[in-house]
Short mmCIF file of C-alpha atoms in Angstrom, two decimals:
data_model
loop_
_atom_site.label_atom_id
_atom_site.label_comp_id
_atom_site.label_asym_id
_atom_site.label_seq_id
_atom_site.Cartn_x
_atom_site.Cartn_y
_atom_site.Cartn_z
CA UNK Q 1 113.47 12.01 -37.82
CA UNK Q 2 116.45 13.86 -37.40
CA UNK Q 3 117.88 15.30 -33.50
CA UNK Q 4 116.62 18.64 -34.53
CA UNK Q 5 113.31 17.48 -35.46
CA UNK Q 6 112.69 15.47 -32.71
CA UNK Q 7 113.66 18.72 -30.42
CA UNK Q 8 111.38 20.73 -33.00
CA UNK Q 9 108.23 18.41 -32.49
CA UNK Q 10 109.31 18.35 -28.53
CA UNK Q 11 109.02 21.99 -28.21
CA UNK Q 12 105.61 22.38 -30.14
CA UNK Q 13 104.06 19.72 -27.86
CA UNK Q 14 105.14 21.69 -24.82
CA UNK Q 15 103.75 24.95 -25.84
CA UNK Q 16 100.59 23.30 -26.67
CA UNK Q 17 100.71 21.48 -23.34
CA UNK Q 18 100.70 24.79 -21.74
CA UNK Q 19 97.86 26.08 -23.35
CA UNK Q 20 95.95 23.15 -22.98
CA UNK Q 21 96.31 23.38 -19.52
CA UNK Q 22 95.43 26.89 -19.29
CA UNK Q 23 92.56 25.93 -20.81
CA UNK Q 24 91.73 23.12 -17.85
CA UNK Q 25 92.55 25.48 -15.20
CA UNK Q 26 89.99 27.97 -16.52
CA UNK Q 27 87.31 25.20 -16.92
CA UNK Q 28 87.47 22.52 -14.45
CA UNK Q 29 84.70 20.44 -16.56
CA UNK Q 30 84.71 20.20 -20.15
CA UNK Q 31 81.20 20.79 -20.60
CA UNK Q 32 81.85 24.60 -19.14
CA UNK Q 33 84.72 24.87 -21.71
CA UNK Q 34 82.27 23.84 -24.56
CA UNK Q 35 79.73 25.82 -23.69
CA UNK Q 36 82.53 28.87 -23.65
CA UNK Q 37 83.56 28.05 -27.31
CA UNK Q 38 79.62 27.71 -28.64
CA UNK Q 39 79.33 31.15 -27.34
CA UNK Q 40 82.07 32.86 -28.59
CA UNK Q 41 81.22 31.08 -31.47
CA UNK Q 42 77.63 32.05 -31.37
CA UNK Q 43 79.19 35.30 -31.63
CA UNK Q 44 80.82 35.48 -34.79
CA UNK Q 45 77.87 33.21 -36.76
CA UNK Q 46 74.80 34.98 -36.08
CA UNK Q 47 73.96 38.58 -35.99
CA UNK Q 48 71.63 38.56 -33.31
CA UNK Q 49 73.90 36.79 -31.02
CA UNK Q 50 73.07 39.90 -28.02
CA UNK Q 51 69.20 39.15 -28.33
CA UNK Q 52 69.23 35.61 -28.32
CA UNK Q 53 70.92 35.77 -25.01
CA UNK Q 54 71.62 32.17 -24.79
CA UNK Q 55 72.46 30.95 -21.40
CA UNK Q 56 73.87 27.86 -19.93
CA UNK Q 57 70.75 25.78 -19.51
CA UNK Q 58 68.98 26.37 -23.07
CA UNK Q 59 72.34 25.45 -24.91
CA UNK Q 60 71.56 21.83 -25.69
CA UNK Q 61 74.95 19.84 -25.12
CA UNK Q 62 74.54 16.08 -24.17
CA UNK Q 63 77.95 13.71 -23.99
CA UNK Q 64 77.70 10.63 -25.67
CA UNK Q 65 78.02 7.47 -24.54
CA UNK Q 66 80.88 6.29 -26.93
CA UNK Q 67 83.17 4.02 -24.28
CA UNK Q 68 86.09 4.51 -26.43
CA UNK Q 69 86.25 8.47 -26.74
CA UNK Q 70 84.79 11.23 -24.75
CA UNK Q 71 81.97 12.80 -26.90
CA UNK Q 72 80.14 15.71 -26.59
CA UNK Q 73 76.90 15.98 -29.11
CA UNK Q 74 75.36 19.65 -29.24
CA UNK Q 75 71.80 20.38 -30.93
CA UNK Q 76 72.50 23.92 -30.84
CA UNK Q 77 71.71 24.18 -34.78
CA UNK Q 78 68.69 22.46 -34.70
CA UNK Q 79 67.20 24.61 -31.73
CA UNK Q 80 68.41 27.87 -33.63
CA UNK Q 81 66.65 27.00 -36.52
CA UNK Q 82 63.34 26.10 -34.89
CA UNK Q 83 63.84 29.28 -32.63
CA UNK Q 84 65.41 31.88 -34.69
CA UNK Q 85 64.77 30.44 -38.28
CA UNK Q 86 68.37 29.36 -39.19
CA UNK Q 87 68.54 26.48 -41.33
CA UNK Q 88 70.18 23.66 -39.14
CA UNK Q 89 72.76 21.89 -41.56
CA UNK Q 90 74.25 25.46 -42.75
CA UNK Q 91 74.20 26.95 -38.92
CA UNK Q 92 75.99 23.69 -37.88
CA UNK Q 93 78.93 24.07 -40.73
CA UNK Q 94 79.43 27.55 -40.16
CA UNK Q 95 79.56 26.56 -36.18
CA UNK Q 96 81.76 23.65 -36.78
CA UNK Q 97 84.09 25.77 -39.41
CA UNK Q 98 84.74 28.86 -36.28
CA UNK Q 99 85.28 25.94 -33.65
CA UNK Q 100 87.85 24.31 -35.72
CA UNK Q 101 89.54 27.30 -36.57
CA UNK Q 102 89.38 28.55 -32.65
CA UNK Q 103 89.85 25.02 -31.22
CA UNK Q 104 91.03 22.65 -33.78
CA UNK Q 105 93.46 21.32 -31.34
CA UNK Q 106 91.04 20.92 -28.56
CA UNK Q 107 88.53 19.15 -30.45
CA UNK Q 108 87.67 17.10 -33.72
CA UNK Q 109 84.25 18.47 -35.32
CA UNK Q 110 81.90 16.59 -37.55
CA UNK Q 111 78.35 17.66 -38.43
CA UNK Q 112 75.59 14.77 -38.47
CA UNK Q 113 72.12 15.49 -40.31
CA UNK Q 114 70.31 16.68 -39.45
CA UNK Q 115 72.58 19.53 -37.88
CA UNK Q 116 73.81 17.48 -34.65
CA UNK Q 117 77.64 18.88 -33.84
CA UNK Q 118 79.93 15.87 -32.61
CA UNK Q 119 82.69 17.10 -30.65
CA UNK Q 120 85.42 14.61 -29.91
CA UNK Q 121 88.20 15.60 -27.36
CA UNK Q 122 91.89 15.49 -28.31
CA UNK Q 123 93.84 13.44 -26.44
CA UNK Q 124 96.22 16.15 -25.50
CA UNK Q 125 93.42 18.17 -24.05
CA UNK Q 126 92.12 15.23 -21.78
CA UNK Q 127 95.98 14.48 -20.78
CA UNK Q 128 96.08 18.24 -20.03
CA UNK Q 129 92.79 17.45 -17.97
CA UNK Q 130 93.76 14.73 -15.81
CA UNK Q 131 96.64 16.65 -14.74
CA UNK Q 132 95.21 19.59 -14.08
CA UNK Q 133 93.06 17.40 -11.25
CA UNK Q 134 96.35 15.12 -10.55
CA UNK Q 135 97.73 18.87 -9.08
CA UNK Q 136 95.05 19.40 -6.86
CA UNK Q 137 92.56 21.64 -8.78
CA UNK Q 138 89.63 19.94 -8.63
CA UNK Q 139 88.23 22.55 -6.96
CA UNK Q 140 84.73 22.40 -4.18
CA UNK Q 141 81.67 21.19 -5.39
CA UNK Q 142 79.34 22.42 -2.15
CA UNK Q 143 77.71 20.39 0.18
CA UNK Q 144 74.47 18.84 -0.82
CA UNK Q 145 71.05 18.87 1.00
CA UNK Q 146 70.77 15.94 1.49
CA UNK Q 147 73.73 14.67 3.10
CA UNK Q 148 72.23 14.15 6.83
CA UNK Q 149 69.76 11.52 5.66
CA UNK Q 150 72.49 9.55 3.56
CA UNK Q 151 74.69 9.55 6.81
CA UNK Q 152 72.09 7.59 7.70
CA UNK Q 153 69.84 5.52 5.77
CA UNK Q 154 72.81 4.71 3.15
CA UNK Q 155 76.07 3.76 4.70
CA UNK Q 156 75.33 0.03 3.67
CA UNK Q 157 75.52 1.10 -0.13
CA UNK Q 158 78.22 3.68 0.60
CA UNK Q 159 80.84 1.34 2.22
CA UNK Q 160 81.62 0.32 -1.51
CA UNK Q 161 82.62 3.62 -2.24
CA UNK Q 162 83.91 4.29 0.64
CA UNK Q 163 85.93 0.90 0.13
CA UNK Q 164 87.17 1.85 -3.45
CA UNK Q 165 88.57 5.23 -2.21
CA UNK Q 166 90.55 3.62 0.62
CA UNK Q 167 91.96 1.19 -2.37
CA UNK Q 168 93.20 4.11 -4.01
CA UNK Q 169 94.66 5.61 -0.88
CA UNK Q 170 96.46 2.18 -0.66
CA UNK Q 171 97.68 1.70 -4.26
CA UNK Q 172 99.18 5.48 -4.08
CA UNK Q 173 100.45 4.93 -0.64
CA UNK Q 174 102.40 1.66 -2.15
CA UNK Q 175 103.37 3.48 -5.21
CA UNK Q 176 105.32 6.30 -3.31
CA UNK Q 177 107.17 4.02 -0.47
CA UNK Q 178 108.32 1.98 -4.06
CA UNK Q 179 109.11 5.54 -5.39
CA UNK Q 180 107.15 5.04 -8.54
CA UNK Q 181 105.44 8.34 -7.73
CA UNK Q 182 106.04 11.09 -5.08
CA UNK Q 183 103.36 12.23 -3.13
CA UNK Q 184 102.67 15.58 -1.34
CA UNK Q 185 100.16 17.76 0.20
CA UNK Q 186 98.06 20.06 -2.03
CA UNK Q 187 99.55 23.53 -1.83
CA UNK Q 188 96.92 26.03 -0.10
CA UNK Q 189 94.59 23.76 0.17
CA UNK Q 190 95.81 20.57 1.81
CA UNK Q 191 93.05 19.94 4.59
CA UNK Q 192 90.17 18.23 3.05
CA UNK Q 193 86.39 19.03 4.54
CA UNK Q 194 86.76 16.17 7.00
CA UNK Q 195 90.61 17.05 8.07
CA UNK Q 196 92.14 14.50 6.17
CA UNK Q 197 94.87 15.76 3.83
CA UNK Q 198 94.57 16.31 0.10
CA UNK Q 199 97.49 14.96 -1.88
CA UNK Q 200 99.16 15.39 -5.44
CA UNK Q 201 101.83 13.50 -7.54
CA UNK Q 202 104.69 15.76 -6.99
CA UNK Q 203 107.22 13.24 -9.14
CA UNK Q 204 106.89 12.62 -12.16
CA UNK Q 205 105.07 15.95 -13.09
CA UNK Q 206 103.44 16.35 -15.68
CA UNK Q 207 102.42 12.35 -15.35
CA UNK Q 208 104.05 10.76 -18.89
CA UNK Q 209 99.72 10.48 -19.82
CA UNK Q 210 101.00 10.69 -23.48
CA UNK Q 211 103.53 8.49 -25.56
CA UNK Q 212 105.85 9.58 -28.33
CA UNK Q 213 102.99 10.24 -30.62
CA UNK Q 214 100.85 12.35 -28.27
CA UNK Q 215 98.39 9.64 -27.84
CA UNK Q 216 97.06 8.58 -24.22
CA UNK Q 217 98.94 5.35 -22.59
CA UNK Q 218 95.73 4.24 -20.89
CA UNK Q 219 93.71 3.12 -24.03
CA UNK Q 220 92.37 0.19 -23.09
CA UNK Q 221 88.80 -0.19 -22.81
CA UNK Q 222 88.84 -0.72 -18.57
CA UNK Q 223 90.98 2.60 -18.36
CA UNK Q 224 88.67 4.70 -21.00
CA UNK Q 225 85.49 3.71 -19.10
CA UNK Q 226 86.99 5.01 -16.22
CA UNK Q 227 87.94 8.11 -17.73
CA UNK Q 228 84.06 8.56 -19.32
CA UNK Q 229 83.05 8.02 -16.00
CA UNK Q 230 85.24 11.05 -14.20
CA UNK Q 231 84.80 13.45 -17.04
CA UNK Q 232 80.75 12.89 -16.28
CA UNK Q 233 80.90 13.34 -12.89
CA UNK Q 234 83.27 16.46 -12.65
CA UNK Q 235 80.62 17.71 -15.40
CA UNK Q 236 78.05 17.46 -13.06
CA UNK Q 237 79.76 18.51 -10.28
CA UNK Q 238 80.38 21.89 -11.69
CA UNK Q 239 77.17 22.08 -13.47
CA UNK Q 240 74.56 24.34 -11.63
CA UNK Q 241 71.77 23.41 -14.21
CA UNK Q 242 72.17 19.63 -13.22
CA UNK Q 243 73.37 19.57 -9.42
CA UNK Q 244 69.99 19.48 -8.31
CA UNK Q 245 68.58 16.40 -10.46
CA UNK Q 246 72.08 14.09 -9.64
CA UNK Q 247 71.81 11.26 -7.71
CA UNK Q 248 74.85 11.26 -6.33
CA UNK Q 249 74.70 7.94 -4.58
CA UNK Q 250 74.39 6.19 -8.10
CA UNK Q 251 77.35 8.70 -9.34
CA UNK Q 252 79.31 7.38 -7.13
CA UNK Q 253 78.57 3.94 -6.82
CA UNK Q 254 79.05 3.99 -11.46
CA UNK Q 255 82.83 5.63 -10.34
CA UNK Q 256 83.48 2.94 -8.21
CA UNK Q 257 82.52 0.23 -10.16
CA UNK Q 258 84.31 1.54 -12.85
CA UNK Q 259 87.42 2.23 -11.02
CA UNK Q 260 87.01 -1.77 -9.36
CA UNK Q 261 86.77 -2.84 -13.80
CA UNK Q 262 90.27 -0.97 -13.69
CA UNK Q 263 92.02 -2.08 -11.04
CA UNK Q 264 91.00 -6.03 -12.23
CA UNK Q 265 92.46 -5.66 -15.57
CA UNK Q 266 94.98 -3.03 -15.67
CA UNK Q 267 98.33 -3.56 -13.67
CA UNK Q 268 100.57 -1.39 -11.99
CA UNK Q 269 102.86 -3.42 -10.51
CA UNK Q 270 104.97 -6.67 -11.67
CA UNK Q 271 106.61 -7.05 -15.48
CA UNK Q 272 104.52 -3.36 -16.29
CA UNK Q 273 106.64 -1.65 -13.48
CA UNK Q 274 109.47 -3.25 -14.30
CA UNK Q 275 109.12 -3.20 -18.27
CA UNK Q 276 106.38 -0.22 -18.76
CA UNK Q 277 107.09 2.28 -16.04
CA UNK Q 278 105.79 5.28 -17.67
CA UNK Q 279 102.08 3.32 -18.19
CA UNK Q 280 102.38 1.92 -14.38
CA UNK Q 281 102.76 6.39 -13.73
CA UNK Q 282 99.69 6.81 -16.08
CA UNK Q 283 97.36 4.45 -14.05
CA UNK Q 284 98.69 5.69 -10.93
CA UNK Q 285 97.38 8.97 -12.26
CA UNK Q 286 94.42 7.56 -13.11
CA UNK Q 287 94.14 6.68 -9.16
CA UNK Q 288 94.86 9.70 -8.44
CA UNK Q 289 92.21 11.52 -10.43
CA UNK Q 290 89.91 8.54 -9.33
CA UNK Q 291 90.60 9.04 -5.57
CA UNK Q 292 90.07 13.01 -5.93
CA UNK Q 293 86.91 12.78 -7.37
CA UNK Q 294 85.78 9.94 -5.13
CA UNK Q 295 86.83 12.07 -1.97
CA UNK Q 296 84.84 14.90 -3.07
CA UNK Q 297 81.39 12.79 -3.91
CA UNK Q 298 81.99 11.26 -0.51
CA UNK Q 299 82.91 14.14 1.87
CA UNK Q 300 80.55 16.83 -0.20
CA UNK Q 301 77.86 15.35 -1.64
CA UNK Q 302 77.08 11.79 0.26
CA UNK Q 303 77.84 13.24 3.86
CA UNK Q 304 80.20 10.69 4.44
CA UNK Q 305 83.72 9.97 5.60
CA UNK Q 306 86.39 9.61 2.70
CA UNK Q 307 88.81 7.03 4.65
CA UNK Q 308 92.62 6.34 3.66
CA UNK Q 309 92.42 2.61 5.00
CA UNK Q 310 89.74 0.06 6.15
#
């Protein structure tokens, strides 16, 4: 590749950056941006689209359980043909043909008989994603009803999340006195629920997520799972069809555990910072986007305190 070329691809990866991440700033949770593109897609492949008047809850989007890639599976084909007499395979190409010429960057499209729509997410878009929560937009989930009696009757099972998100304070804290990261308060918005402050990686920014060929640096299995693992809760967490069925305690407690397989096998510090300093910024995002969500499961929807240190 010549200098030009290599400024030419540059350029073209930053102007897709920037829409990607308008994209993540609209939709905090993918599954809000998918069901945006199935309707606007809706749109343009049937001709009733205004009578069907297809809402949130009755589009039938499930992610799958893939560890490797985050997968979203939608049966919207299938339900149109046994509710409005489409034939499923034919809706789901014509469906899969608009999102890939809408979206194409955003998402890789495959059609399973018998009409099942796989939608993988680019890596680009989920690099665009952790960012987007790395800077502090992760946005208020609401307090949950049942937070009093989990003060209570479940601060034994909530220490261990309670433990993980003081690890990640830690392993941030470390980080920026080693200047491997910068930290700062969260711009308009830098008192958290319980008083504490909300932080953000100022340096580097945007967090090197993606190597020279625009694939993610955390791709081992320990830092996908994690990743699964926040993408479902922040799902949920800005779902209003699922809030009320979420146990939140076991939410939680599948972060932390995830975050703990993480931490075990995936170093930060040592030959990686030394040797791999742009992966030991990707984890520490990772953290970051770990601790965030944590904070808010703890504070907002477990009634409990989110500490820094125990």
């Amino acid at each position: 590749m010549t200098e030009n070329q290599h400024f030419g691809s540059e350029a073209v990866f930053i102007q897709n950056y920037v829409h990607f991440q308008v994209l993540v700033s609209k939709y905090t949770a993918f599954k809000q941006l998918i069901y945006s593109q199935i309707k606007k897609t809706l749109s343009v492949c049937t001709s009733e689209s205004k009578s069907l008047c297809i809402k949130e809850e009755k589009l039938p989007l499930y992610k799958g359980r893939d560890e490797k890639r985050i997968l979203y599976i939608s049966g919207i084909a299938l339900w149109l043909e046994k509710s409005q007499n489409y034939e499923a395979m034919a809706m789901a190409q014509a469906i899969a043909n608009d999102l890939l010429a809408s979206c194409g960057d955003v998402f890789q499209v495959a059609i399973v008989p018998p009409g099942w729509i796989y939608l993988e997410l680019s890596q680009p878009i989920l690099a665009a994603w952790l960012q987007n929560i790395t800077d502090g937009n992760l946005g208020r989930a609401g307090r949950s009803e049942i937070t009093a009696n989990l003060n209570i009757n479940n601060s034994h099972r909530l220490f261990t999340v309670q433990y993980a998100h003081a690890r990640c304070c830690s392993l941030l804290q470390q980080a920026h006195r080693e200047e491997l990261i910068q930290l700062g308060a969260v711009q308009n918005q830098a008192i958290s629920s319980s008083g504490t402050t909300l932080w953000q990686i100022l340096f580097p920014n945007p967090i090197p997520w993606l190597n020279s060929d625009g694939k993610l640096r955390c791709y081992h299995l320990p830092e996908s799972q994690l990743i699964g693992e926040l993408v479902q809760v922040v799902d949920d967490l800005h779902s209003d069809v699922v809030k009320s069925s979420v146990n939140w305690e076991k939410a939680a407690l599948n972060l932390s555990q995830a975050f703990e397989n993480f931490w075990s096998q995936c170093r930060i510090w040592g030959k990686v910072k030394i040797a791999a300093r742009e992966l030991a910024q990707a984890r520490l995002g990772l953290v970051m986007v770990t601790q965030s969500v944590l904070r808010l499961l703890l504070e907002e929807k477990l009634g409990v305190v989110a500490p820094l240190e125990l």
